[in-house]
Tab-separated table of C-alpha atoms in Angstrom:
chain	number	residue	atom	x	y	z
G	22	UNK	CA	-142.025	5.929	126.184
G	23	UNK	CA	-139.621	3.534	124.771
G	24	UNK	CA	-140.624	1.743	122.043
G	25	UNK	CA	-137.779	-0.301	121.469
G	26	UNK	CA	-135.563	-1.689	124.270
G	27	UNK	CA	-131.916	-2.871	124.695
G	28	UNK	CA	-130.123	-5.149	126.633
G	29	UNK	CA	-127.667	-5.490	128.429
G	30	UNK	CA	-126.548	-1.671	128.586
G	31	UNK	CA	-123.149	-3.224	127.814
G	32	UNK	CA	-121.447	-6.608	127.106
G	33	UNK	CA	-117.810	-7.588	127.574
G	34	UNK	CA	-116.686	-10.940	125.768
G	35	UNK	CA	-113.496	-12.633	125.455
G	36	UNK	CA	-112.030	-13.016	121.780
G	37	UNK	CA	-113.797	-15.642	119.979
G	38	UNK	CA	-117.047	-15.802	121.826
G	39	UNK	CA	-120.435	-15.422	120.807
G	40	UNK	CA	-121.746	-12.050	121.333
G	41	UNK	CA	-125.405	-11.825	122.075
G	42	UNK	CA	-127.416	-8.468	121.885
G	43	UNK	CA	-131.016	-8.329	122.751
G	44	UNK	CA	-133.732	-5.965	121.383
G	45	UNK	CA	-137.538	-5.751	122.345
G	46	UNK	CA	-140.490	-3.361	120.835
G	47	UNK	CA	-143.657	-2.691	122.023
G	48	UNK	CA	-145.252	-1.327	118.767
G	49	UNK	CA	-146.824	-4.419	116.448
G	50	UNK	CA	-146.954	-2.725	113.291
G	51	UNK	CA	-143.344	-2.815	113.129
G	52	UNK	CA	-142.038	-4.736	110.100
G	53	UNK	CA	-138.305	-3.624	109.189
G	54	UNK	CA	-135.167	-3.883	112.222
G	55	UNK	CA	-132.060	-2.838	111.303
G	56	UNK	CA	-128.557	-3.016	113.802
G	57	UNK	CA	-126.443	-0.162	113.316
G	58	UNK	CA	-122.954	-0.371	114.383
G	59	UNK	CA	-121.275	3.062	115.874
G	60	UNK	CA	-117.327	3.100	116.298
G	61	UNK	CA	-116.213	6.050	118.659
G	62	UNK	CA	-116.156	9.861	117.351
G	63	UNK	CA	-117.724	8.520	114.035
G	64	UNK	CA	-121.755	8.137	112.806
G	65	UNK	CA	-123.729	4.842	113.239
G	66	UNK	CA	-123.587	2.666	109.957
G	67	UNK	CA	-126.201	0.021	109.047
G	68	UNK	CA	-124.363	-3.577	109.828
G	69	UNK	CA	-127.696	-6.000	109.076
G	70	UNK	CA	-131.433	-5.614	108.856
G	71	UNK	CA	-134.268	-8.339	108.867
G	72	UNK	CA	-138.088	-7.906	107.874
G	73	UNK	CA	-140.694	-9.089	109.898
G	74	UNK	CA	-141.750	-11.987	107.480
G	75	UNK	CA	-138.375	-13.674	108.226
G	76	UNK	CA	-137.148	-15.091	111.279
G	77	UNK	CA	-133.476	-15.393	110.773
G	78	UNK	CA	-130.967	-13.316	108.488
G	79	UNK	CA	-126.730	-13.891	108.140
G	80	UNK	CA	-123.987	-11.979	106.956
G	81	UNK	CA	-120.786	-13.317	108.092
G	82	UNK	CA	-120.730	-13.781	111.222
G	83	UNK	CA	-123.145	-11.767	112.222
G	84	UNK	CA	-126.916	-13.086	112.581
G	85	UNK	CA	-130.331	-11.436	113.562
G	86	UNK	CA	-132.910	-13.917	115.253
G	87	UNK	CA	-136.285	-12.867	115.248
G	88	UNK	CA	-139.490	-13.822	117.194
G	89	UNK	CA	-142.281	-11.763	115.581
G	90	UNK	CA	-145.006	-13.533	118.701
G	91	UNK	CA	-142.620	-12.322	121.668
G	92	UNK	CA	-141.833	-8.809	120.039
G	93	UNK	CA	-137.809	-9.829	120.415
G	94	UNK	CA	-134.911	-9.853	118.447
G	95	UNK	CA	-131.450	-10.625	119.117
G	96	UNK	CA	-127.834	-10.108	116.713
G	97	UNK	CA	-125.277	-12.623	117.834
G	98	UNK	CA	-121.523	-11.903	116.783
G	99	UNK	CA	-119.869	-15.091	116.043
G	100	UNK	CA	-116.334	-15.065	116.883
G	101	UNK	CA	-115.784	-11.726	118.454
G	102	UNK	CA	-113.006	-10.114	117.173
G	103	UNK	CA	-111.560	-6.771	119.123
G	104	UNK	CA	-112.401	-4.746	116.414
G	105	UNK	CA	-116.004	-5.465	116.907
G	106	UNK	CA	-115.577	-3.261	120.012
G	107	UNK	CA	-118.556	-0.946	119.430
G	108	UNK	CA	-121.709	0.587	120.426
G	109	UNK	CA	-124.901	-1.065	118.582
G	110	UNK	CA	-128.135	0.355	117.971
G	111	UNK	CA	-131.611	-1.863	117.259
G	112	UNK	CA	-133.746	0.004	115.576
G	113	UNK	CA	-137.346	-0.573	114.157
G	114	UNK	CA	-140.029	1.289	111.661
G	115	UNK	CA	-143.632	0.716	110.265
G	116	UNK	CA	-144.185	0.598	106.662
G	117	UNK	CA	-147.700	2.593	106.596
G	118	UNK	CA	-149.594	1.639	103.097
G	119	UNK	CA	-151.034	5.279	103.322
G	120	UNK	CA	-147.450	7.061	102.986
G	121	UNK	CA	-144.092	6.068	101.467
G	122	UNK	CA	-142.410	7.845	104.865
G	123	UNK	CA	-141.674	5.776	107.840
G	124	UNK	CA	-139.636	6.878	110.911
G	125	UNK	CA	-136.943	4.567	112.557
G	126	UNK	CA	-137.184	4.681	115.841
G	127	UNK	CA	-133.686	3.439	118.447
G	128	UNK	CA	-133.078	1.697	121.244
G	129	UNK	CA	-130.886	2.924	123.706
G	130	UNK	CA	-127.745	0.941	122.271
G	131	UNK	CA	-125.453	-1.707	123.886
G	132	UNK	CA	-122.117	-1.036	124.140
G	133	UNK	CA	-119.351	-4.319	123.541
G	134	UNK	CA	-116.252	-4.648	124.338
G	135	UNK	CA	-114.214	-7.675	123.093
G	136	UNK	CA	-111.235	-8.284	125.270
G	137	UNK	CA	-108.406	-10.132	123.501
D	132	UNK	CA	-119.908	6.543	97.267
D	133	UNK	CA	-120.961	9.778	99.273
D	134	UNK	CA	-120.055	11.756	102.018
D	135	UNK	CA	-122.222	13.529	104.814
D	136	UNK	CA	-120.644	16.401	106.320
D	137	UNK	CA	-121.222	18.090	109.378
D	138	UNK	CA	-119.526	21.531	111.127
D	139	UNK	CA	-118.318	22.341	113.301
D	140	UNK	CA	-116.859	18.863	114.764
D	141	UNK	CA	-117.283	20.487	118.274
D	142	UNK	CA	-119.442	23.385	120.009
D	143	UNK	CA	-119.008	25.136	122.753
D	144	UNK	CA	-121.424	27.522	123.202
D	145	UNK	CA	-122.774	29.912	126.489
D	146	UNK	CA	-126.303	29.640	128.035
D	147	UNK	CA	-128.727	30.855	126.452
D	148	UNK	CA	-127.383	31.416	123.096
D	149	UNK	CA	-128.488	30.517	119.889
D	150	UNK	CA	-126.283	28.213	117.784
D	151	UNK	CA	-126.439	26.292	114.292
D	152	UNK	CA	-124.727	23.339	113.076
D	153	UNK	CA	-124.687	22.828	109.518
D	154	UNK	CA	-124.601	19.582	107.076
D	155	UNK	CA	-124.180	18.914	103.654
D	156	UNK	CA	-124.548	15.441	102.020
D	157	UNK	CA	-123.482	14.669	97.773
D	158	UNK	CA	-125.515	11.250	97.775
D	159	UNK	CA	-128.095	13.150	96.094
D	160	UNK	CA	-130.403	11.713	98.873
D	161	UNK	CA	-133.989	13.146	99.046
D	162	UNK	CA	-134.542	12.764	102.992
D	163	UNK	CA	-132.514	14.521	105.468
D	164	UNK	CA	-132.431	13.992	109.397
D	165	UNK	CA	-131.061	15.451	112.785
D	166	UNK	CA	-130.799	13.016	115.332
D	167	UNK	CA	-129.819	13.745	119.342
D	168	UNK	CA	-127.307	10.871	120.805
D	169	UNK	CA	-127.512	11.391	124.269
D	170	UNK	CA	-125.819	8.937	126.773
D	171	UNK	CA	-127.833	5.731	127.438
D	172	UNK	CA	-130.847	6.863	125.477
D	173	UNK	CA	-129.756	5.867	122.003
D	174	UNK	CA	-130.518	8.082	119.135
D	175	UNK	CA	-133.459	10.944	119.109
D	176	UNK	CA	-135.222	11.871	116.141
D	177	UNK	CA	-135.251	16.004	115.839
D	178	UNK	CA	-136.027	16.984	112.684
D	179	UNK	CA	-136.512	15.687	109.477
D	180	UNK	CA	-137.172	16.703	105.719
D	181	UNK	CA	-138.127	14.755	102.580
D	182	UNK	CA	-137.482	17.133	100.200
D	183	UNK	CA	-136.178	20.836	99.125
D	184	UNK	CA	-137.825	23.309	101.674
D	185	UNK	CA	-139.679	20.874	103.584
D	186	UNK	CA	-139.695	20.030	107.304
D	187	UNK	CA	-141.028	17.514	109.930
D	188	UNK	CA	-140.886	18.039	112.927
D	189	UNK	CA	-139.424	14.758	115.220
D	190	UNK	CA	-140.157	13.766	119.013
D	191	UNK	CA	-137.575	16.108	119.857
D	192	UNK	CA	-138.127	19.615	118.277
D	193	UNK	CA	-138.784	21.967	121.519
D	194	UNK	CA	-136.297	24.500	121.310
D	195	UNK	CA	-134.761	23.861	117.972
D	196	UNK	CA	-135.152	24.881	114.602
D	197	UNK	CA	-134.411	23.790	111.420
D	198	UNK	CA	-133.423	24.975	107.648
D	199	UNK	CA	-133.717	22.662	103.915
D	200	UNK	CA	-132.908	25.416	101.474
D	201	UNK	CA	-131.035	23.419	99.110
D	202	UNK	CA	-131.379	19.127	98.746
D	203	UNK	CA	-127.736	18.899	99.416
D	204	UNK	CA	-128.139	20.883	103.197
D	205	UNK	CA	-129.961	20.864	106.499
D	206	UNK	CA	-129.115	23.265	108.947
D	207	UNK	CA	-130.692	22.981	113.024
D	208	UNK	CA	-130.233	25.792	115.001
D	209	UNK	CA	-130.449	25.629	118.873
D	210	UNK	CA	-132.400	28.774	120.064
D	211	UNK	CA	-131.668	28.633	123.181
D	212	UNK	CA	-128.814	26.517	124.737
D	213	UNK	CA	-129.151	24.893	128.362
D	214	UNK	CA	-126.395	25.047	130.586
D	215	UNK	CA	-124.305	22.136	131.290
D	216	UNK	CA	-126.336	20.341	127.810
D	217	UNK	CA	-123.577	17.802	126.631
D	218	UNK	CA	-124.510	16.154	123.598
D	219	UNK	CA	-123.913	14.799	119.754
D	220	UNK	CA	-125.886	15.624	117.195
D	221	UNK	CA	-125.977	13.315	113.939
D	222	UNK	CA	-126.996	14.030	110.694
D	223	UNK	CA	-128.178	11.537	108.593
D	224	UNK	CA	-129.505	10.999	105.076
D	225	UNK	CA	-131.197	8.321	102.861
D	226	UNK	CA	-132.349	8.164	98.917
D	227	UNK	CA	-136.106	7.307	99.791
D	228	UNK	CA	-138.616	7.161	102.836
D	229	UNK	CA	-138.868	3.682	103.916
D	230	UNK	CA	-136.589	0.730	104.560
D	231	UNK	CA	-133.727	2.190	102.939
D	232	UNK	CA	-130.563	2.537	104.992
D	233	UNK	CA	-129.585	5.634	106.463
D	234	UNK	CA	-126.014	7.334	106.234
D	235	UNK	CA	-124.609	9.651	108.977
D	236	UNK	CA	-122.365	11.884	109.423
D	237	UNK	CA	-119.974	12.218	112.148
D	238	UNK	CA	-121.628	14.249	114.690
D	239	UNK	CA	-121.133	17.430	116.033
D	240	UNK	CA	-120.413	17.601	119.855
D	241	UNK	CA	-122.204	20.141	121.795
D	242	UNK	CA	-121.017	21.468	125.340
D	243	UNK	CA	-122.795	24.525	126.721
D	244	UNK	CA	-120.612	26.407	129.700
């Protein structure tokens, strides 16, 4: 099953809009959702991350809302530049007290293109 | 700063054969993972390790394999290729287990004829 969802499947904004990327998860023990940001032909690279205790993180212009009641998150790209064009990834884990390890688990990825 | 690197860039294999694609990372990073990207169903975890001869085996481990014989590598091996499979594989790595950021590599591209 999916544990953490992704939408739309892709996004096309004009230059200077707000990009918004939605991310669900199903699995309450959940506490640490980073957004990776994949470029074609190369790896995913972490672009921001939020803990479940907050409800809002920034870096630039890029900002993670969180609602830890619905199980949602969103990253909204302020601004959109072309070179934003890129697939992202939402991705969640659970820090277990028991064991250090915890496994990130990804959405399916949206895919944005920024049109100039 | 580090590199992860993965080979062969791209794979073309035949049915049924066994193949291996190889990474190496110099971040000195403890944990080591494989990861399937397929398209439209994000990343897949395969395999991972946490240490020196250690493996874990991910959602995704029917019909693969895996080697950690040094920190530095991590080797998966497809034992049996499907045909028509398309896919990336990603290698990533991290210094601990949880909440730190992970850094991949850039993927090895599989095609089976």
């Amino acid at each position: 099953q999916q544990q953490v969802r992704q939408s739309p499947q892709s996004l096309t904004v004009w230059e200077g809009e707000t990009a918004i990327l939605n991310c669900s998860y199903e699995n309450s023990a959940f506490d640490y959702f980073p957004w990776y940001q994949q470029f074609p032909g190369e790896g995913p690279a972490l672009l921001i991350s939020i803990l479940s205790v907050s409800d809002k993180k920034e870096d630039g212009r890029f900002t993670i809302f969180f609602n830890k009641r619905e199980k949602k998150l969103s990253l909204h790209i302020a601004d959109s530049q072309p070179g934003d064009s890129a697939t992202y990834f939402c991705a969640a884990s659970a820090h277990i007290a028991s064991s250090s390890f915890s496994k990130l688990v990804f959405g399916q990825g949206t895919s944005l293109s920024v049109v100039p | 700063g580090g590199i992860i690197t993965q080979t062969p860039k791209f794979l073309i294999g035949q049915e049924g054969q066994k193949l291996t694609l190889k990474c190496q990372q110099n971040f000195n990073h403890d944990t080591m993972y494989w990861y399937r990207q397929d398209s439209g169903k994000g990343l897949r975890l395969i395999y991972y390790s946490i240490t020196e001869n250690d493996l874990q085996k991910g959602d995704l481990s029917e019909g693969y394999d895996a080697s950690r014989e040094k920190k530095s590598s991590f080797s998966l091996t497809v034992t049996s290729a499907q045909k028509n499979e398309m896919a990336v594989f990603l290698c990533a790595s991290r210094r601990g287990f949880s909440n730190e950021r992970l850094f991949f590599g850039h993927g090895t591209k599989l095609s089976v004829l």
